[in-house]
Short mmCIF file of C-alpha atoms and ligand atoms in Angstrom, two decimals:
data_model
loop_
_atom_site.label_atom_id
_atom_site.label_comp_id
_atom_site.label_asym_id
_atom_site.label_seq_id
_atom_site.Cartn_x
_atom_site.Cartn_y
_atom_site.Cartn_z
CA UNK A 164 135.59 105.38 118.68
CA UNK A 165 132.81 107.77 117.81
CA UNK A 166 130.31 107.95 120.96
CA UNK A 167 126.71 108.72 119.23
CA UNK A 168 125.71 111.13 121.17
CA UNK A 169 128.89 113.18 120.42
CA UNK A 170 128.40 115.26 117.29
CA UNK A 171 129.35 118.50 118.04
CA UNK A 172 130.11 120.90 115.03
CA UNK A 173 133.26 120.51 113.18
CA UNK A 174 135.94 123.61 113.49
CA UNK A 175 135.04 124.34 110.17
CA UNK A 176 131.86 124.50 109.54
CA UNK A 177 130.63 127.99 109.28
CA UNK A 178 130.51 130.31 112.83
CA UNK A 179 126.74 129.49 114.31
CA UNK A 180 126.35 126.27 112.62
CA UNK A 181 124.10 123.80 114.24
CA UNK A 182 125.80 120.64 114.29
CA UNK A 183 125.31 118.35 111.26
CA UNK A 184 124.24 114.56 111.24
CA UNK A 185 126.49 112.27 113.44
CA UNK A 186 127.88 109.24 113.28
CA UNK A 187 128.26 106.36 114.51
CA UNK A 188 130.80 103.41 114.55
CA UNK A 189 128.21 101.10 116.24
CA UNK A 190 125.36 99.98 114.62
CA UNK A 191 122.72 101.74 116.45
CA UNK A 192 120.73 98.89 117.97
CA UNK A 193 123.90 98.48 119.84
CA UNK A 194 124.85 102.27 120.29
CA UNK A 195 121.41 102.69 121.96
CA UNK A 196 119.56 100.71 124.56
CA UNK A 197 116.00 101.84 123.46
CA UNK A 198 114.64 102.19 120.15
CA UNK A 199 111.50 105.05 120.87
CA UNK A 200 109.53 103.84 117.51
CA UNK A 201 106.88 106.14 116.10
CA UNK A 202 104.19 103.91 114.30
CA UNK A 203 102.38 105.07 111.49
CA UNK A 204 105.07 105.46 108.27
CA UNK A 205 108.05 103.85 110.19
CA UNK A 206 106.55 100.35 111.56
CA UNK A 207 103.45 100.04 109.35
CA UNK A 208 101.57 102.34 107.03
CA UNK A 209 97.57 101.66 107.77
CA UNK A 210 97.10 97.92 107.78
CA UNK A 211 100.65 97.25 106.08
CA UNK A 212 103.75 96.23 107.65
CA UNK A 213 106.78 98.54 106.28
CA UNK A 214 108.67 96.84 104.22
CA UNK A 215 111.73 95.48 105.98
CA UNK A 216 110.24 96.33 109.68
CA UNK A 217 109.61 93.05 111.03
CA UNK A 218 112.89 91.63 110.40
CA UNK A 219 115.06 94.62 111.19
CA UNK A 220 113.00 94.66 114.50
CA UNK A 221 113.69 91.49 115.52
CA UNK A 222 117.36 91.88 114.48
CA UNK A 223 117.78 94.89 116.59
CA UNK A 224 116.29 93.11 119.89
CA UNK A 225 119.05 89.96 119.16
CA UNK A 226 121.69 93.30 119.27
CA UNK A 227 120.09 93.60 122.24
CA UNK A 228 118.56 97.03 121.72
CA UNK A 229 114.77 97.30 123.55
CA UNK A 230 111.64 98.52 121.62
CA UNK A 231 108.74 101.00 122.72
CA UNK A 232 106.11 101.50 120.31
CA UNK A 233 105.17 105.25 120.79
CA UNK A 234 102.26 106.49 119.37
CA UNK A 235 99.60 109.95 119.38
CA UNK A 236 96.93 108.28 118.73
CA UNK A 237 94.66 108.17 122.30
CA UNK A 238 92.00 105.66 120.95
CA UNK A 239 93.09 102.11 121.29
CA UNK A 240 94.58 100.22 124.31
CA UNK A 241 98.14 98.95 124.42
CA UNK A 242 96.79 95.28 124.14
CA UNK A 243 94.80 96.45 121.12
CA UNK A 244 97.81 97.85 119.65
CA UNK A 245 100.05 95.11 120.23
CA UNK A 246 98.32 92.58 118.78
CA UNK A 247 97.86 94.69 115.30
CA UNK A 248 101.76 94.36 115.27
CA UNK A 249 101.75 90.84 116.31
CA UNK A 250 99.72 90.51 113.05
CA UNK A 251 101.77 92.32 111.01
CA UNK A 252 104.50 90.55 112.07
CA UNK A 253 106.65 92.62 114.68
CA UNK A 254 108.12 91.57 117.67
CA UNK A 255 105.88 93.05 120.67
CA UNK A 256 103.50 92.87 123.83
CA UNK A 257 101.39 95.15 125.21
CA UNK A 258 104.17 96.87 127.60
CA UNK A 259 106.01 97.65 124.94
CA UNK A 260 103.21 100.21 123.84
CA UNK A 261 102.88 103.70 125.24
CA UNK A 262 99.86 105.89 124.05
CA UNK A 263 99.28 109.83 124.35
CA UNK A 264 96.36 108.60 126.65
CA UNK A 265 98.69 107.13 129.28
CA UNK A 266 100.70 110.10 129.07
CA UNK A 267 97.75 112.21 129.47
CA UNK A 268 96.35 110.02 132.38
CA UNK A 269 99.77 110.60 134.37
CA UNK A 270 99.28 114.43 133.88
CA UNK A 271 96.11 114.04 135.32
CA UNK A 272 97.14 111.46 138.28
CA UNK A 273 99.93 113.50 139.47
CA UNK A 274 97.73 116.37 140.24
CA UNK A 275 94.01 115.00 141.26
CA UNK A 276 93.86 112.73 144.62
CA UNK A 277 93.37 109.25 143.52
CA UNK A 278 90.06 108.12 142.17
CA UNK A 279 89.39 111.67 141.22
CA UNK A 280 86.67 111.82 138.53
CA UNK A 281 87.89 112.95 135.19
CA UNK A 282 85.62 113.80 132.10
CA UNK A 283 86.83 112.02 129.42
CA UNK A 284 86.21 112.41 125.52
CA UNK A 285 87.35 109.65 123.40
CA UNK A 286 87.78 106.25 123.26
CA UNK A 287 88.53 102.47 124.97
CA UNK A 288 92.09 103.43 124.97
CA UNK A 289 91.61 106.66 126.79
CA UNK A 290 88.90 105.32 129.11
CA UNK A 291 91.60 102.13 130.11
CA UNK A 292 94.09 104.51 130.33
CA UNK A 293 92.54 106.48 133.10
CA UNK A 294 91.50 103.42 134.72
CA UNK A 295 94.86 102.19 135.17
CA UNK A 296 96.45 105.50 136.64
CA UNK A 297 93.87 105.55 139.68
CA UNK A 298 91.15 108.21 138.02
CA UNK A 299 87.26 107.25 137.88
CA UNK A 300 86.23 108.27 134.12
CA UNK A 301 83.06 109.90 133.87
CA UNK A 302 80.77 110.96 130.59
CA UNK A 303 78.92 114.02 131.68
CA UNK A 304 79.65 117.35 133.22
CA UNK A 305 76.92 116.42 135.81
CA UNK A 306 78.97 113.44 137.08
CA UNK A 307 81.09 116.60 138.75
CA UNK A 308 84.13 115.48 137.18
CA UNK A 309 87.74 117.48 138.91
CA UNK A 310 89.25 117.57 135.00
CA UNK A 311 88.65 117.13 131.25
CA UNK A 312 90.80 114.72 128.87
CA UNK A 313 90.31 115.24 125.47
CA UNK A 314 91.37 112.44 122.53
CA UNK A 315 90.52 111.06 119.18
CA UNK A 316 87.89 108.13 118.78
CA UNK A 317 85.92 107.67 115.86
CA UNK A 318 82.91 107.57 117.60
CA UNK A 319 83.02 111.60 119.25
CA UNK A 320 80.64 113.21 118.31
CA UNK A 321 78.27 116.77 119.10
CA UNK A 322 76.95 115.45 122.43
CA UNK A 323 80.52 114.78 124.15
CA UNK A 324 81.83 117.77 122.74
CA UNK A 325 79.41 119.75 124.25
CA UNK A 326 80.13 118.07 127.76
CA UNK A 327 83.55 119.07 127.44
CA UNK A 328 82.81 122.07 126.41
CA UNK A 329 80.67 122.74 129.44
CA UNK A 330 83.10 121.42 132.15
CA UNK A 331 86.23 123.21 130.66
CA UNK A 332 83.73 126.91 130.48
CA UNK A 333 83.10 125.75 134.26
CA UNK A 334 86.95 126.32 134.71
CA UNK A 335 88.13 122.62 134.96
CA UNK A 336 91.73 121.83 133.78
CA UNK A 337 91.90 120.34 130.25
CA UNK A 338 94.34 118.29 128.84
CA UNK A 339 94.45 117.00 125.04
CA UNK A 340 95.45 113.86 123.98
CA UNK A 341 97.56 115.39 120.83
CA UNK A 342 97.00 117.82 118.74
CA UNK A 343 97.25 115.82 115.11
CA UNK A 344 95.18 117.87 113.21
CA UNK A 345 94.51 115.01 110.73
CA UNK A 346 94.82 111.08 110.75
CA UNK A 347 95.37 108.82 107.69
CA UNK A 348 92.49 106.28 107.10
CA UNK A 349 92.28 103.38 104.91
CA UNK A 350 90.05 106.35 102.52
CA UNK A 351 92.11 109.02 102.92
CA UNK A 352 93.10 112.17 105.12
CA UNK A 353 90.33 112.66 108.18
CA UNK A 354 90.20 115.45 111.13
CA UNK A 355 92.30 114.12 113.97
CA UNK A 356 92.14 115.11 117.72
CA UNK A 357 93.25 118.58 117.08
CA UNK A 358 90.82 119.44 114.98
CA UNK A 359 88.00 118.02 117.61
CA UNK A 360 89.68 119.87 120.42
CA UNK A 361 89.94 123.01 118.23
CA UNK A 362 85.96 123.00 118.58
CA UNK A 363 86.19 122.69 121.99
CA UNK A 364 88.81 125.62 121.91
CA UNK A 365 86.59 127.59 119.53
CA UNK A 366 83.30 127.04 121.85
CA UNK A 367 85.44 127.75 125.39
CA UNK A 368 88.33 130.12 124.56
CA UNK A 369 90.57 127.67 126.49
CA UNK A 370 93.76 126.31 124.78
CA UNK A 371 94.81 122.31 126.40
CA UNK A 372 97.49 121.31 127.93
CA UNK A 373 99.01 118.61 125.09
CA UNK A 374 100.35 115.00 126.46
CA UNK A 375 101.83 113.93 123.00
CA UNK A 376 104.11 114.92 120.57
CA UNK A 377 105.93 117.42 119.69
CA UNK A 378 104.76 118.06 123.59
CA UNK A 379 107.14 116.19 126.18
CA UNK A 380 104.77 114.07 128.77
CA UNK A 381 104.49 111.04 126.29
CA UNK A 382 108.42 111.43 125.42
CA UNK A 383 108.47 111.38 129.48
CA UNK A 384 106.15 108.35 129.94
CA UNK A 385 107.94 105.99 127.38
CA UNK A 386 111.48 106.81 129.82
CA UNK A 387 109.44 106.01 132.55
CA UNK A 388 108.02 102.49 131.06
CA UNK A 389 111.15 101.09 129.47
CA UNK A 390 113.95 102.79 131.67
CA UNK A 391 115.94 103.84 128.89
CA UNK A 392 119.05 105.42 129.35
CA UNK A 393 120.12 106.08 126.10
CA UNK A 394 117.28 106.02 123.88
CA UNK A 395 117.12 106.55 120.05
CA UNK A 396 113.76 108.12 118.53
CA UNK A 397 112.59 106.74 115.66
CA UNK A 398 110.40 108.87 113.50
CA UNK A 399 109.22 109.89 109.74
CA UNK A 400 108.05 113.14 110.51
CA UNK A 401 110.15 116.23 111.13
CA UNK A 402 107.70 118.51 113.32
CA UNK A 403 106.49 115.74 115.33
CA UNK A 404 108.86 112.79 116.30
CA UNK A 405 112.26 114.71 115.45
CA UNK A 406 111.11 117.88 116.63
CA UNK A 407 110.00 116.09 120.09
CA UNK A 408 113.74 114.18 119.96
CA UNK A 409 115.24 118.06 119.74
CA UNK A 410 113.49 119.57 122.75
CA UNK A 411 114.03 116.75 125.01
CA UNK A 412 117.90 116.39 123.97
CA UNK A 413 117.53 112.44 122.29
CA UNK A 414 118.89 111.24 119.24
CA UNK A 415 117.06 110.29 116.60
CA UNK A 416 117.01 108.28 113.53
CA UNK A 417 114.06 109.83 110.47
CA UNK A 418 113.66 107.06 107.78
CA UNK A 419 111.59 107.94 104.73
CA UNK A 420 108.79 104.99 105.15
CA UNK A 421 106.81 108.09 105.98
CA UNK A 422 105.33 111.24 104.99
CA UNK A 423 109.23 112.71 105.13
CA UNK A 424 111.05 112.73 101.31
CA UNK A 425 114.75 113.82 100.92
CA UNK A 426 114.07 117.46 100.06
CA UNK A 427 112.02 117.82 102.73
CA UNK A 428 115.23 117.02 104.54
CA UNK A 429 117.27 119.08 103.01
CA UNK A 430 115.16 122.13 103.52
CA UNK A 431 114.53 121.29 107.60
CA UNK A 432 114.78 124.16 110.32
CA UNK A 433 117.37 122.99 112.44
CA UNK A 434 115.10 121.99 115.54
CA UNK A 435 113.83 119.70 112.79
CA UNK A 436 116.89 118.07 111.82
CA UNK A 437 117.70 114.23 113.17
CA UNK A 438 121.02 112.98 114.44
CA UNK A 439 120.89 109.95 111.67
CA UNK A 440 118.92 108.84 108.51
CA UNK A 441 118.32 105.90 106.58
CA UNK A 442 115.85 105.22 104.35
CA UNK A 443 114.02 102.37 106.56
CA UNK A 444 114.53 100.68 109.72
CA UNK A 445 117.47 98.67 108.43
CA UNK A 446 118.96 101.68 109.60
CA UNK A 447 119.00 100.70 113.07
CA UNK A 448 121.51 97.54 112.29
CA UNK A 449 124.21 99.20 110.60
CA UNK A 450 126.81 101.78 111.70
CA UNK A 451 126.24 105.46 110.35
CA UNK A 452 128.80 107.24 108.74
CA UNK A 453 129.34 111.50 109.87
CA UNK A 454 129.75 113.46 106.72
CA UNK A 455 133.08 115.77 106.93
CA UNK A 456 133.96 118.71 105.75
CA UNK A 457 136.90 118.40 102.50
CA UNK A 458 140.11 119.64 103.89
CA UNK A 459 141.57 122.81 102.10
CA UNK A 460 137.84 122.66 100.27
CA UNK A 461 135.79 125.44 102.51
CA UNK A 462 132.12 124.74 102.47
CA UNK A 463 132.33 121.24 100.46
CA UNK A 464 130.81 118.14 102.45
CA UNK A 465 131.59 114.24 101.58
CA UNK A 466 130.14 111.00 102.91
CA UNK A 467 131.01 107.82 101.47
CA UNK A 468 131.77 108.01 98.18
CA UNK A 469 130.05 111.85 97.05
CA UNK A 470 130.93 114.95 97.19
CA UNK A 471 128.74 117.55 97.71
CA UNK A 472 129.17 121.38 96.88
CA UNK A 473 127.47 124.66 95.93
CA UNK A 474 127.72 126.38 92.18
CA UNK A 475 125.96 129.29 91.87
CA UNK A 476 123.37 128.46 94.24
CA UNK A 477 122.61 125.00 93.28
CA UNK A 478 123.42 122.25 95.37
CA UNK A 479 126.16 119.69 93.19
CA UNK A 480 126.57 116.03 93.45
CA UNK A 481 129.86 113.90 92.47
CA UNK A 482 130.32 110.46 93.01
CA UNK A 483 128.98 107.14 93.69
CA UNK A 484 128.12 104.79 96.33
CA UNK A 485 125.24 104.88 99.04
CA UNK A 486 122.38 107.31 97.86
CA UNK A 487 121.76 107.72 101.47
CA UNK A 488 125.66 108.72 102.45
CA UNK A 489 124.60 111.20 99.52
CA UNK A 490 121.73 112.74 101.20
CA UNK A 491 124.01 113.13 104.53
CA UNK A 492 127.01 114.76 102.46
CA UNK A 493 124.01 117.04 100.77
CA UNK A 494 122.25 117.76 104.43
CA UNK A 495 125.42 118.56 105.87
CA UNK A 496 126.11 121.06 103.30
CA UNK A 497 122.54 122.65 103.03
CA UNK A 498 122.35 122.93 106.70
CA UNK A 499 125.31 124.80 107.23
CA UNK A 500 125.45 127.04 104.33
CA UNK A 501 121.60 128.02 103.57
CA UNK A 502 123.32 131.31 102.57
CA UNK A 503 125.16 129.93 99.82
CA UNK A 504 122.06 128.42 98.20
CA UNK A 505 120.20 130.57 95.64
CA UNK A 506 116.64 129.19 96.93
CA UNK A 507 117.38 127.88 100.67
CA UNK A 508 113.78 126.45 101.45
CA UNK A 509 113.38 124.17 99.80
CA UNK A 510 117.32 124.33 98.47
CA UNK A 511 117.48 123.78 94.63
CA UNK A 512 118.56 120.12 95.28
CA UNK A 513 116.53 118.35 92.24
CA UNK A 514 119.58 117.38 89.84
CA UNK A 515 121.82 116.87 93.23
CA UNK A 516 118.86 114.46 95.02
CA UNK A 517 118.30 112.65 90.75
CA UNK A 518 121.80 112.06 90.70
CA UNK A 519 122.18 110.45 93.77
CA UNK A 520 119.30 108.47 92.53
CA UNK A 521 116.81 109.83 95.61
MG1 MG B 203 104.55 108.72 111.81
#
């Protein structure tokens, strides 16, 4: 049996190769006790429920598998949160929601004394968060605050800005929520939290400590809420949730709900590579088969039914089946033989990625 954490490189992949994607026998709701779900393109996409979510939520928690809904953005509460997805039709409460502003507000309350006052920038969600780790949130440098907490609301503006900008020249720590330099909105990209705090930055010369990802302390909050001991992150984007899976050693699972497309994939550093993929969260129900390398065949990959190779620098395609065991045959390949490829990033993967019908 294949464990799914076990996915060490193959004796013969090339020298230094990284280890490609693994596999597992398992479906992984069962493989995995907690599912570590990223919100925005994996669970919904701004009011919208992914298709497919709901149901393949609920499925997974019958396998037994638990879910945490994981998210950067600082500026609603958990209850807020939860009952959006209740809406939209997923399976959740309000514990099962951790925010960057928690994780930020445990940063804070492990090294103020208790009821310290902390000057906060943001919104309800950052404000509760505080609240509920011991800390008195204040508005104004005046209120002599012992810290500064920076995160998005819609509502920041010039006059809390300069507040924060104030305490932090005074020498206060500062800690920032995230660093998402944009957000999507229902009319189009807007400046997220990093681009607030980068005023702040730009007015102070001091640079945040960051609570969210690609950062570790919300990664570290949502093991401390749910107890997981073999979690799974679930993610669409490769510098954020996959990148934050890398550094602290978890699996994860990218779907391509999100902002994430197949050559994307393809052309990923390896601290941005995922342990699985599927192309939504149906993903988490099934087993996941490891591409191998063809015996006697150095350098050519197959999963499922392809094969995939290189001819003069072009990634090749043959066979049928799964477009997705496709993509894990061509990942496998592109990953550990960029050298072979005539154009590594992105690899020239367009006829390989058509023909598997990606
Ligand atoms: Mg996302």
């Amino acid at each position: 049996v294949t464990a799914p954490n076990d996915h060490e490189p193959t004796s013969d992949t090339s020298s230094s190769a990284p280890a490609p994607l693994g596999g597992s026998e398992q479906p992984l709701a069962r493989a995995y006790d907690t599912a570590l779900l990223d919100l925005d393109g994996v669970v919904y996409v701004g009011q919208h429920a992914v298709p497919h979510a709901a149901t393949a939520l609920r499925d997974a928690t019958k396998t037994g598998m638990r879910l945490a809904y994981v998210t950067n953005n600082a500026s609603r509460t958990p209850d807020t949160i939860a009952a959006h997805l209740v809406d939209i039709g997923m399976p959740a409460t309000a514990e099962d929601v951790v925010t960057s502003a928690q994780a930020a507000a445990r940063l804070l309350a492990e090294r103020l004394p208790s009821g310290a006052r902390v000057l906060y920038v943001g919104g309800a969600g950052l404000e509760a968060a505080l609240i509920a780790a011991g800390l008195t949130p204040v508005r104004s440098a005046d209120d002599e605050p012992a810290a500064v907490v920076q995160g998005y609301a819609p509502e920041v503006g010039w006059r809390e800005l300069a507040e924060a900008t104030y305490a932090v020249r005074a020498g206060l720590p500062y800690v920032a929520t995230n660093m998402d330099m944009t957000i999507p909105t229902p009319r189009g990209i807007a400046p997220g939290n990093g681009t607030l705090v980068g005023v702040v930055r730009a007015a102070t010369g001091v640079t945040p400590e960051v609570a969210g990802k690609p950062e570790l302390p919300l990664h570290r909050e949502t093991i401390l809420r749910t107890g997981a001991r073999r979690p799974l992150m679930v993610g669409d984007r490769l510098d954020t949730d996959i990148q934050c899976a890398t550094r602290s050693g978890t699996d994860s699972l990218l779907v391509f709900t999100g902002v994430t497309d197949p050559a994307a994939l393809l052309a990923a550093e390896p601290a941005h590579r995922p342990t699985y993929l599927a192309e939504d969260l149906r993903g988490l129900l099934v087993p996941h088969p490891r591409p191998e390398p063809e015996q006697g065949a150095p350098g050519v990959w197959r999963c499922g039914g392809w094969r995939a190779s290189v001819a003069e620098g072009e990634l090749v395609l043959d066979g049928d089946g799964d477009p997705y065991d496709a993509l894990r045959a061509l990942c496998a390949l592109a990953w550990s033989r960029p050298e072979a490829l005539s154009r590594p990033e992105p690899p020239q993967a367009d006829k390989a990625l058509a023909r598997a019908g990606l």
